[in-house]
Tab-separated table of C-alpha atoms and ligand atoms in Angstrom:
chain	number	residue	atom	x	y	z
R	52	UNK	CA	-14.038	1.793	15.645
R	53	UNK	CA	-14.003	4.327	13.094
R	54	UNK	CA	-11.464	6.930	12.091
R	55	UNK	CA	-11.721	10.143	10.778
R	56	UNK	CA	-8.419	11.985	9.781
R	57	UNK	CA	-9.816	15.702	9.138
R	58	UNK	CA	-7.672	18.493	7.342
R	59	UNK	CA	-4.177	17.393	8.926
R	60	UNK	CA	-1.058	19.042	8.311
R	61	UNK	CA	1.845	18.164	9.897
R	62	UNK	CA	5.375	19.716	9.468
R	63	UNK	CA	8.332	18.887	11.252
R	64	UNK	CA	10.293	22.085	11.341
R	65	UNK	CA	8.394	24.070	8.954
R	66	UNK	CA	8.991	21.260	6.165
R	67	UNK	CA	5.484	19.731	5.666
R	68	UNK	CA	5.381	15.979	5.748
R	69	UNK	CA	1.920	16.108	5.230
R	70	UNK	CA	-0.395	18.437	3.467
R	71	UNK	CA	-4.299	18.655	3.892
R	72	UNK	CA	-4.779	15.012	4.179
R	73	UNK	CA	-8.528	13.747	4.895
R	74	UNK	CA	-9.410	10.052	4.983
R	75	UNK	CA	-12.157	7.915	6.515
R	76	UNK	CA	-11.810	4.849	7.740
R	77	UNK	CA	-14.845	2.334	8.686
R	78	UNK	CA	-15.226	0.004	11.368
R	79	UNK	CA	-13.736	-3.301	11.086
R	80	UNK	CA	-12.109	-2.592	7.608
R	81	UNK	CA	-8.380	-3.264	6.846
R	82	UNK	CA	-6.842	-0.085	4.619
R	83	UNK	CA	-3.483	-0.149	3.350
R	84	UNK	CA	-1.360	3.477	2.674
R	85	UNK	CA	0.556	2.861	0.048
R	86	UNK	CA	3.107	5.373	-1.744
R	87	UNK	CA	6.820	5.545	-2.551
R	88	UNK	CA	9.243	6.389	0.380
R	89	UNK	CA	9.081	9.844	1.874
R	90	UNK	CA	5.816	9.703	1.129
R	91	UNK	CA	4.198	10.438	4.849
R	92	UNK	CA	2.599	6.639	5.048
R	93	UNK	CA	4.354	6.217	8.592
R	94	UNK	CA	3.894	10.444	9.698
R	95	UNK	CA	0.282	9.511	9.103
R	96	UNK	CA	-0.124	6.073	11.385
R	97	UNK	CA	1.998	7.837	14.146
R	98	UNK	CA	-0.570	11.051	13.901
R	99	UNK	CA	-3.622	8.054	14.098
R	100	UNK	CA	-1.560	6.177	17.060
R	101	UNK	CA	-1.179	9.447	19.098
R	102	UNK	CA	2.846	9.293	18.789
R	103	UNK	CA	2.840	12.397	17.163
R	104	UNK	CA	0.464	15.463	17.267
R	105	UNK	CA	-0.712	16.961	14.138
R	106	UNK	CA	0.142	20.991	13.134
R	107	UNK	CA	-3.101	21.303	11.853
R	108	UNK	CA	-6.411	19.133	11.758
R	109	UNK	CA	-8.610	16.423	14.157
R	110	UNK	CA	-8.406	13.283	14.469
R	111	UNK	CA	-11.542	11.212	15.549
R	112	UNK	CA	-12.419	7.999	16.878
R	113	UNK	CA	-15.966	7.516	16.341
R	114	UNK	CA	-17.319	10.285	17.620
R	115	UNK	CA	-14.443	11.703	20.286
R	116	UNK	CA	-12.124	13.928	19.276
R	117	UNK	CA	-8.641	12.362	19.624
R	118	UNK	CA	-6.218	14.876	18.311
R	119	UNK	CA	-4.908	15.633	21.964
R	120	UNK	CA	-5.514	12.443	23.739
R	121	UNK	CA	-2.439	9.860	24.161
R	122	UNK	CA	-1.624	6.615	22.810
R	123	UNK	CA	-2.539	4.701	26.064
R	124	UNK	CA	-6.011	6.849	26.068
R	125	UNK	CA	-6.429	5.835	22.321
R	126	UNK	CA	-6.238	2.086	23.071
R	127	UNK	CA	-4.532	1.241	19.636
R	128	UNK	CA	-2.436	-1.650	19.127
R	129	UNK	CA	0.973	-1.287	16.926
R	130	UNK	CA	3.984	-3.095	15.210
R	131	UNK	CA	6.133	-0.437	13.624
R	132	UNK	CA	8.579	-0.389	10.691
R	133	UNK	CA	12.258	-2.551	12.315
R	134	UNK	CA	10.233	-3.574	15.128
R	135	UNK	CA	12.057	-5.455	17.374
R	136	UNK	CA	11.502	-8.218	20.299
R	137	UNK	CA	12.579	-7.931	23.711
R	138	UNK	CA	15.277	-10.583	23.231
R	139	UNK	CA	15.629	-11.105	27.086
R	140	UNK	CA	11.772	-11.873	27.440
R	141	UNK	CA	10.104	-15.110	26.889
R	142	UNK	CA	7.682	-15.254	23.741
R	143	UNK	CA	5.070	-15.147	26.529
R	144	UNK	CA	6.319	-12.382	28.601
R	145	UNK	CA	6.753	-10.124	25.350
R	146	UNK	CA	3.007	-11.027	24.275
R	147	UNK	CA	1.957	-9.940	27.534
R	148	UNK	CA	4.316	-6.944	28.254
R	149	UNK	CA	1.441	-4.159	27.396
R	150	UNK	CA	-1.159	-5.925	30.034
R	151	UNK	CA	1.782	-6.850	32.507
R	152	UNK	CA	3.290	-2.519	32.318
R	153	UNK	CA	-0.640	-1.831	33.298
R	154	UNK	CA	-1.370	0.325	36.274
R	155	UNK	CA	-2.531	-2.143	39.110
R	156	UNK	CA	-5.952	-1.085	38.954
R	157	UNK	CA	-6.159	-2.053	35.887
R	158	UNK	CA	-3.563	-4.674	35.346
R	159	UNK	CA	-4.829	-8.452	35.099
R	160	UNK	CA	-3.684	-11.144	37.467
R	161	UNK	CA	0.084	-12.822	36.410
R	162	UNK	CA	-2.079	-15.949	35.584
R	163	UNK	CA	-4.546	-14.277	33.365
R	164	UNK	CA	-1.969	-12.847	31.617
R	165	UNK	CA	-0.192	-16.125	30.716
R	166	UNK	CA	-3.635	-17.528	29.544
R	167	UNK	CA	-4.387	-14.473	27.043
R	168	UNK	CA	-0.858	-15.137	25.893
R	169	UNK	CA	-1.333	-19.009	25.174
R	170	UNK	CA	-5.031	-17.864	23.421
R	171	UNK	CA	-3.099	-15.603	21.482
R	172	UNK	CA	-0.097	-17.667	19.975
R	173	UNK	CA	-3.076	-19.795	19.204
R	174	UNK	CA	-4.731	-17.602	17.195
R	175	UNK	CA	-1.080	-16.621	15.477
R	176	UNK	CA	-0.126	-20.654	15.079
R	177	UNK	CA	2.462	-21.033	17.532
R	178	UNK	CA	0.943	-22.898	20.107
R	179	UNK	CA	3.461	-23.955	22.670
R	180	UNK	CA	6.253	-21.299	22.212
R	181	UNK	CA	5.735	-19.456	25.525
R	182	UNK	CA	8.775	-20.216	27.133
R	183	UNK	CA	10.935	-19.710	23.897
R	184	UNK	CA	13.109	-16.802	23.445
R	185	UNK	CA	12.735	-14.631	20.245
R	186	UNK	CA	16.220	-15.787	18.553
R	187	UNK	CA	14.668	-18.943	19.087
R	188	UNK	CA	12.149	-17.838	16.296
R	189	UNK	CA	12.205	-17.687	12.760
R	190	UNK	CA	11.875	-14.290	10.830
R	191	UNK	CA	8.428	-14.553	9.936
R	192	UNK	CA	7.596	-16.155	13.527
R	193	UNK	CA	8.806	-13.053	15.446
R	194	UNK	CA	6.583	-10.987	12.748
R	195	UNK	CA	3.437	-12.825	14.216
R	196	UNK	CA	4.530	-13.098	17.578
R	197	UNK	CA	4.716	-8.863	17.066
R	198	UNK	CA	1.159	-8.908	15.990
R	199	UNK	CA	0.178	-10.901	18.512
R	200	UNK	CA	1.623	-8.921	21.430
R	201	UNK	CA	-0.007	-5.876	19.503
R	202	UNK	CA	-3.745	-7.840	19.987
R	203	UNK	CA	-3.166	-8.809	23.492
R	204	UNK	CA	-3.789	-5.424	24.939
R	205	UNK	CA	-7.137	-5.716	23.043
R	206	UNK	CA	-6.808	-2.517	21.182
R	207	UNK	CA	-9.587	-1.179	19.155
R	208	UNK	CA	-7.746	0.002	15.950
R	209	UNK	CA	-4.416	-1.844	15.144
R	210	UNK	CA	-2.116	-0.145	13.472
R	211	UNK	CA	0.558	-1.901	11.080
R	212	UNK	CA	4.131	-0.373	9.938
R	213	UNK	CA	5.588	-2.687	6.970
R	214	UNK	CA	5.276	-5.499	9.449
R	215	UNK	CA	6.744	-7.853	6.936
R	216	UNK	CA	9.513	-5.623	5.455
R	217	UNK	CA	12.513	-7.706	6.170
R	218	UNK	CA	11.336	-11.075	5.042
R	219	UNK	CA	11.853	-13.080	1.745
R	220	UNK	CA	8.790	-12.906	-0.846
R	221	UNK	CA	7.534	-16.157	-0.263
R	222	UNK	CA	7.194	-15.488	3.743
R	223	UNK	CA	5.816	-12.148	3.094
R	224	UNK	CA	2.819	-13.638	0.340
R	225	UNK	CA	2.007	-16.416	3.769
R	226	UNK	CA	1.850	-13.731	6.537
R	227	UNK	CA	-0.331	-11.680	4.265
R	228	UNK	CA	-2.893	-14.261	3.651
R	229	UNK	CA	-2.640	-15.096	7.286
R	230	UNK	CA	-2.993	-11.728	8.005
R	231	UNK	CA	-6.531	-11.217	6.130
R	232	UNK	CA	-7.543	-14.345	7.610
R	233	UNK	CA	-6.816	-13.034	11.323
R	234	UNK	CA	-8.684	-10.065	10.511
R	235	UNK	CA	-11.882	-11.501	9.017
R	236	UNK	CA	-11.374	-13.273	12.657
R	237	UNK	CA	-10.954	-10.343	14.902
R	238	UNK	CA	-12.521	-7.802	12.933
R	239	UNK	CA	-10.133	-4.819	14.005
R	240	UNK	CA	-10.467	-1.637	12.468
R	241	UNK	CA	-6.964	-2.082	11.122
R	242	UNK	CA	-4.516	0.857	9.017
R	243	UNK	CA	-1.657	-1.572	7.438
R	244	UNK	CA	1.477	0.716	5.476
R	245	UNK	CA	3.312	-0.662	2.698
R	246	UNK	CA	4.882	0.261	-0.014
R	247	UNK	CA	4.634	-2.772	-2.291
R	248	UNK	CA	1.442	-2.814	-4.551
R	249	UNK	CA	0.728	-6.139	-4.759
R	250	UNK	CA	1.028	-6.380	-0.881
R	251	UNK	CA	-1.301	-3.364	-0.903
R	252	UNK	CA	-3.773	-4.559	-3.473
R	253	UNK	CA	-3.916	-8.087	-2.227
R	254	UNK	CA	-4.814	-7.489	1.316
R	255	UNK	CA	-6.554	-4.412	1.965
R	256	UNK	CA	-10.808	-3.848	1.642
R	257	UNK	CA	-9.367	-0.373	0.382
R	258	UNK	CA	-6.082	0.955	-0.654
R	259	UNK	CA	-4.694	4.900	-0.187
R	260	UNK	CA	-2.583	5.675	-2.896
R	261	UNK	CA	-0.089	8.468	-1.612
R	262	UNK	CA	2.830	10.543	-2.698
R	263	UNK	CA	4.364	14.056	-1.529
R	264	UNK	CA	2.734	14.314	1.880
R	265	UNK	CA	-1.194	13.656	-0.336
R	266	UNK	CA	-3.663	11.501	-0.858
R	267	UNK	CA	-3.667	10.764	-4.365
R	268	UNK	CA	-6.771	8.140	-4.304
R	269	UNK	CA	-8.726	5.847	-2.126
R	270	UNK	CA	-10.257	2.914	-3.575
R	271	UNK	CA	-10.872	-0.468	-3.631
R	272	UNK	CA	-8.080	-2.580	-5.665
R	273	UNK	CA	-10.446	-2.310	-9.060
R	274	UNK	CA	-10.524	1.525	-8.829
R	275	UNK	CA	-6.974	1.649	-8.611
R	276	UNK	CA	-6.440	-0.371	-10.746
R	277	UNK	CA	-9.102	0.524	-13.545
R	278	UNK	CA	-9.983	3.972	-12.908
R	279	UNK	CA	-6.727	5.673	-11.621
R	280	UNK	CA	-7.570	9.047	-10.514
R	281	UNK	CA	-3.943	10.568	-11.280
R	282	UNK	CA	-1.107	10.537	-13.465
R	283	UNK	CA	0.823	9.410	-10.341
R	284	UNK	CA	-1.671	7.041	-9.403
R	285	UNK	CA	-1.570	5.313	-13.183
R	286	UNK	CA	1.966	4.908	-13.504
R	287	UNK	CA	2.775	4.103	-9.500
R	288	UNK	CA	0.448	1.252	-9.885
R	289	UNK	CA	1.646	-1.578	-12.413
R	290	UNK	CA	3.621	-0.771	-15.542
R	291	UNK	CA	2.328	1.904	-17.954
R	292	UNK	CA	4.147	4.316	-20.775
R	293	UNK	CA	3.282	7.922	-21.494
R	294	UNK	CA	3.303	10.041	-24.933
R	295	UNK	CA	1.900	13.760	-25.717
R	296	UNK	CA	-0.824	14.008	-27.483
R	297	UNK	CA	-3.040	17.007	-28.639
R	298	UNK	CA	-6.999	17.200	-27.809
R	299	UNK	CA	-9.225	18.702	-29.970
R	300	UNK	CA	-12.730	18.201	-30.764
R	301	UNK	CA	-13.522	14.979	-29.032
R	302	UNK	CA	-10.120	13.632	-31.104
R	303	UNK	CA	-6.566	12.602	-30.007
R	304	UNK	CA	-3.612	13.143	-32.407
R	305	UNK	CA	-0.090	12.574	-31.503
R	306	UNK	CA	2.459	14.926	-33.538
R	307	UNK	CA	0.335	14.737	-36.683
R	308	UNK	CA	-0.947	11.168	-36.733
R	309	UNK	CA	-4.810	11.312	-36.144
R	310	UNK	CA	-5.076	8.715	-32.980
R	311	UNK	CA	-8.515	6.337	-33.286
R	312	UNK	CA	-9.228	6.605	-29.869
R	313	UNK	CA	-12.093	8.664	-27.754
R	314	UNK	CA	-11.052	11.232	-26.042
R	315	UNK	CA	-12.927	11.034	-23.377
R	316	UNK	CA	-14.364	13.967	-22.513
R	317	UNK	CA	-10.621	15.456	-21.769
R	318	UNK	CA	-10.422	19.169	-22.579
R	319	UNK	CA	-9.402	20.823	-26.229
R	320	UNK	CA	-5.419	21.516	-25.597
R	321	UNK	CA	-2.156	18.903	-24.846
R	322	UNK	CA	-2.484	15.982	-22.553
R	323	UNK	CA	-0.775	13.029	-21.291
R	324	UNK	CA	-2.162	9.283	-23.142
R	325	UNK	CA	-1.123	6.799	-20.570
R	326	UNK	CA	-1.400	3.163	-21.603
R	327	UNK	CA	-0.498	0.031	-19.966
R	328	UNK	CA	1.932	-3.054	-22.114
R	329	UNK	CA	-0.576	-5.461	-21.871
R	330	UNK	CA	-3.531	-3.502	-23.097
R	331	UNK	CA	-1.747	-2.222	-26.731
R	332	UNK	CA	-1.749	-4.485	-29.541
R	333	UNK	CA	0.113	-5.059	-32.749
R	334	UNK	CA	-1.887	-3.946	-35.759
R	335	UNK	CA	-0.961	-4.158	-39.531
R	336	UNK	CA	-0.440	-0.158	-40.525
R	337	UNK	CA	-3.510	1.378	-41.169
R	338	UNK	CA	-5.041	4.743	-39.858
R	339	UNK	CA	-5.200	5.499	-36.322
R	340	UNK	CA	-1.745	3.272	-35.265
R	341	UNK	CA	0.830	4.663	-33.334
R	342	UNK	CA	4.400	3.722	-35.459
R	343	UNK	CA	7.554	3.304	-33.827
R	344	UNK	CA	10.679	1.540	-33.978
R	345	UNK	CA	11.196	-2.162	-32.105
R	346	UNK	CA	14.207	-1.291	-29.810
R	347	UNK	CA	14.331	-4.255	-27.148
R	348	UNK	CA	12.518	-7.716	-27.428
R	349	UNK	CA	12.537	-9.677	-24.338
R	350	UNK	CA	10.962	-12.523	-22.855
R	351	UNK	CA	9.146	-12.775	-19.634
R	352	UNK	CA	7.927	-15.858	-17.852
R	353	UNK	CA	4.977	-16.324	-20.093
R	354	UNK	CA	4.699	-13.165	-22.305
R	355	UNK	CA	7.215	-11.235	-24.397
R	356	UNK	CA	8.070	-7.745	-23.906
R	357	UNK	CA	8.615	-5.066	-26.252
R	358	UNK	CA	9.771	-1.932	-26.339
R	359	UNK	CA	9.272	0.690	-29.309
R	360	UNK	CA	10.170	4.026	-29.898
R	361	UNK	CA	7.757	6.647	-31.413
R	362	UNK	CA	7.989	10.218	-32.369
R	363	UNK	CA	10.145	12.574	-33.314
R	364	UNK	CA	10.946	12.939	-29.376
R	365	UNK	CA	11.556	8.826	-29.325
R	366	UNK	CA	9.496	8.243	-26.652
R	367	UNK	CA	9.453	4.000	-25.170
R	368	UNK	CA	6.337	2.423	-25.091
R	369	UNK	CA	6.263	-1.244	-23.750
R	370	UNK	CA	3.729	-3.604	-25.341
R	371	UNK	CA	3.507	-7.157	-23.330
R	372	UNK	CA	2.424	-10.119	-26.117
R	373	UNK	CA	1.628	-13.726	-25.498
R	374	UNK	CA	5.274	-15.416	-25.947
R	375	UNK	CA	4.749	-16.731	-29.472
R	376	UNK	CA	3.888	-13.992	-30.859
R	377	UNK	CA	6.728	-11.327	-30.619
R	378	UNK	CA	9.253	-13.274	-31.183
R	379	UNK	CA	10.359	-12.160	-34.741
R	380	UNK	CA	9.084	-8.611	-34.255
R	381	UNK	CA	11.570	-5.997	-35.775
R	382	UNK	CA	11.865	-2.801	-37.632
R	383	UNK	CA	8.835	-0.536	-38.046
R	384	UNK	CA	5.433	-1.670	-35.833
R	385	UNK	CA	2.136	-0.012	-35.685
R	386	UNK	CA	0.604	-0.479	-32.368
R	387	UNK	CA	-3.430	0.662	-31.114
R	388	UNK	CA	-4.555	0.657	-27.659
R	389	UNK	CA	-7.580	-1.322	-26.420
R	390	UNK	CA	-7.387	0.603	-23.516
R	391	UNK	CA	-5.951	4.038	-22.951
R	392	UNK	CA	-6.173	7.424	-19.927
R	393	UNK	CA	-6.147	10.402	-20.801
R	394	UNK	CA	-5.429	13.437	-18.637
R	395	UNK	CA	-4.810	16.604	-19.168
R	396	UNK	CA	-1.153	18.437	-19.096
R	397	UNK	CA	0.238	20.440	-16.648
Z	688	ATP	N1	10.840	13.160	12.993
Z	688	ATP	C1	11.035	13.748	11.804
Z	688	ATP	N2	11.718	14.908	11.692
Z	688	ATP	C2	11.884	15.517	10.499
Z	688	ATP	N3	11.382	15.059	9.342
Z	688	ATP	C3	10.694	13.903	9.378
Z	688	ATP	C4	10.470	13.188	10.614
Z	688	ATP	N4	9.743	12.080	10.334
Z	688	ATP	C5	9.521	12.091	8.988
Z	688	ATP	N5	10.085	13.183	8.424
Z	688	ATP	C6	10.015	13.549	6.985
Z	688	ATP	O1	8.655	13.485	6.573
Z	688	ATP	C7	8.534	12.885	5.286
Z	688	ATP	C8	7.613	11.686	5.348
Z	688	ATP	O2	8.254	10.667	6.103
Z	688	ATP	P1	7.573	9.260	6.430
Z	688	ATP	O3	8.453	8.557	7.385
Z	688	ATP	O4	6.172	9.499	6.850
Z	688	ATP	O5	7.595	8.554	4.995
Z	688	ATP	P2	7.181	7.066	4.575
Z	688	ATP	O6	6.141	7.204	3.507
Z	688	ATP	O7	6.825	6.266	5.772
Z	688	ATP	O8	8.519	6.518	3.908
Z	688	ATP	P3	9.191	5.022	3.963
Z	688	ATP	O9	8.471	4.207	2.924
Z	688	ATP	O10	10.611	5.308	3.552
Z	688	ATP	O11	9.075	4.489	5.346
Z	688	ATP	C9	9.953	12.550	4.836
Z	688	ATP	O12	10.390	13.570	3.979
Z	688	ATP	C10	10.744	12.540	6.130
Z	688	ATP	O13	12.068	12.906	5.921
Z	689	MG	MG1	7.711	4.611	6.700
């Protein structure tokens, strides 16, 4: 099923939680939102589920309009941000609570239901838990056990609220693999929020980068990655440093030190160079360097970090080096980018 979110603002009580946001999703793809907190990621999967209504803008599912319809009309399948278990239900009875809360008509047989259960805690790798209770469960259990009773009313989008956001980092990198695997299985169109990068990066087929109530980007984890489209988007995504520099005539100075890099195509007038620590090297002076001062050498895991300060403004730029050599660096450095972004100020 796909998705179209067209135009939507949404404000709850005149403040806008989301501003003009537009955003296609295909059939069968798993997209991650992705942006600090505040940032509308869960406004936006409510508006999709139909648990909220937008101020402005249409929703569509393929080609109906869904703004107005309701989450039961919708057919989507969610685990939301705290989600919690019915403790007093039976692994089995929560699995099957949506098809067993069905209108008669509708409703499968008490029997059928148990069978989709077992198939499902199949599929999630807990065969044979039916009859346990939910404290009965690990953490990262319960988190599948969540998905699962999301699949069993066979939605067709499945929607996905930090469904891993209170478990420990090695839990979290399993369920995420599992995760992609259970969706190159099932194939749902599915809309997963998160706001940890690699989580985002990892998983998704395509990632939307968003902060303030906007989409900054949507791309696949290279575009992010190599071809940020934002300021926000370059230095939300991995660890980067920023300086000031001046445009003119194809070249980049910063304060009065003629900078040996391209410029881009960025506009005559100030910008923002944004560069990354593990893309600047150490170089002995010579034109084109940026000089600054080695405040902080530390090691990490395999590399060493450093940070220097440049300018007259002492701005920190990190520079990551394999671990042998930074070890003795002190004093006065010259450093030159091998990769760089500009964009323009203000
Ligand atoms: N029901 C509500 N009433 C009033 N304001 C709300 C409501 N829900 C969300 N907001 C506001 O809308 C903005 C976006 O909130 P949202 O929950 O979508 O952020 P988020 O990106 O999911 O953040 P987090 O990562 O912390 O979960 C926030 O400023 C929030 O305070
Ligand atoms: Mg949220």
């Amino acid at each position: 099923m796909e998705i179209s979110v067209r135009s939507i603002r949404k404000e709850f009580d005149r403040y806008p939680a989301l501003h003009d946001v537009s955003l296609d999703i295909r059939s069968g793809e798993l997209i991650a939102l992705l942006g600090p907190s505040g940032s509308g990621k869960t406004t936006l999967l409510r508006l999709i589920a139909g648990l909220e209504f937008p101020t402005s803008g249409q929703i569509f599912f393929g080609m109906d309009d869904a703004s107005a319809k309701s989450v039961q009309e919708r057919n989507v399948g969610f685990v939301f941000q705290h989600y919690a278990l019915f403790k007093h239900m039976t692994i089995a009875e929560n699995i099957g609570f949506g098809l067993s809360v069905r209108p008669k008509a509708t409703r499968p047989a008490a029997a059928e239901i148990r069978r989709r259960a077992s198939e499902l805690l199949e599929l999630i790798q807990l065969p044979g838990l039916d009859k346990r209770f939910p404290r009965q469960l690990s953490g990262g259990q319960r988190q599948r056990v969540a998905l699962a009773r999301a699949l069993a009313i066979e939605p067709r989008v499945l929607l996905l609220d930090e469904p891993f956001g209170a478990l420990d980092a090695k839990v979290r990198k399993d369920l995420r693999r599992w995760l992609r695997e259970l969706h190159d299985k099932t194939k749902h169109t599915t809309v997963f929020v998160t706001h940890d990068q690699e989580e985002a990066l990892e998983l998704a087929d395509r990632v939307v980068v968003m902060s303030q109530g906007k989409i900054e980007q949507v791309g696949t984890a290279d575009d992010i990655y190599d071809r940020p489209a934002t300021p926000f988007v370059f230095s939300f995504i991995g660890e980067s440093s920023e300086i000031p520099v001046i445009v003119s005539g194809g070249r980049v100075s910063f304060e009065n030190t003629l900078l040996g890099i391209d410029a881009e195509g960025t506009a005559d007038g100030p910008a923002r160079l944004f560069l990354r620590p593990h893309d600047l090297e150490v170089v002995a002076n010579g034109g084109g360097a940026i000089s600054g001062e080695v405040m902080v050498v530390r090691r990490a895991g395999p590399v060493r970090l450093i940070e220097i300060e440049v300018g007259a403004a002492r701005h920190r730029i990190e520079i990551e080096l394999p671990a042998d050599d930074g070890e003795h660096l002190s004093g006065t450095v010259h450093v030159r980018p091998r990769r760089w972004r500009l964009f323009p100020a203000g």
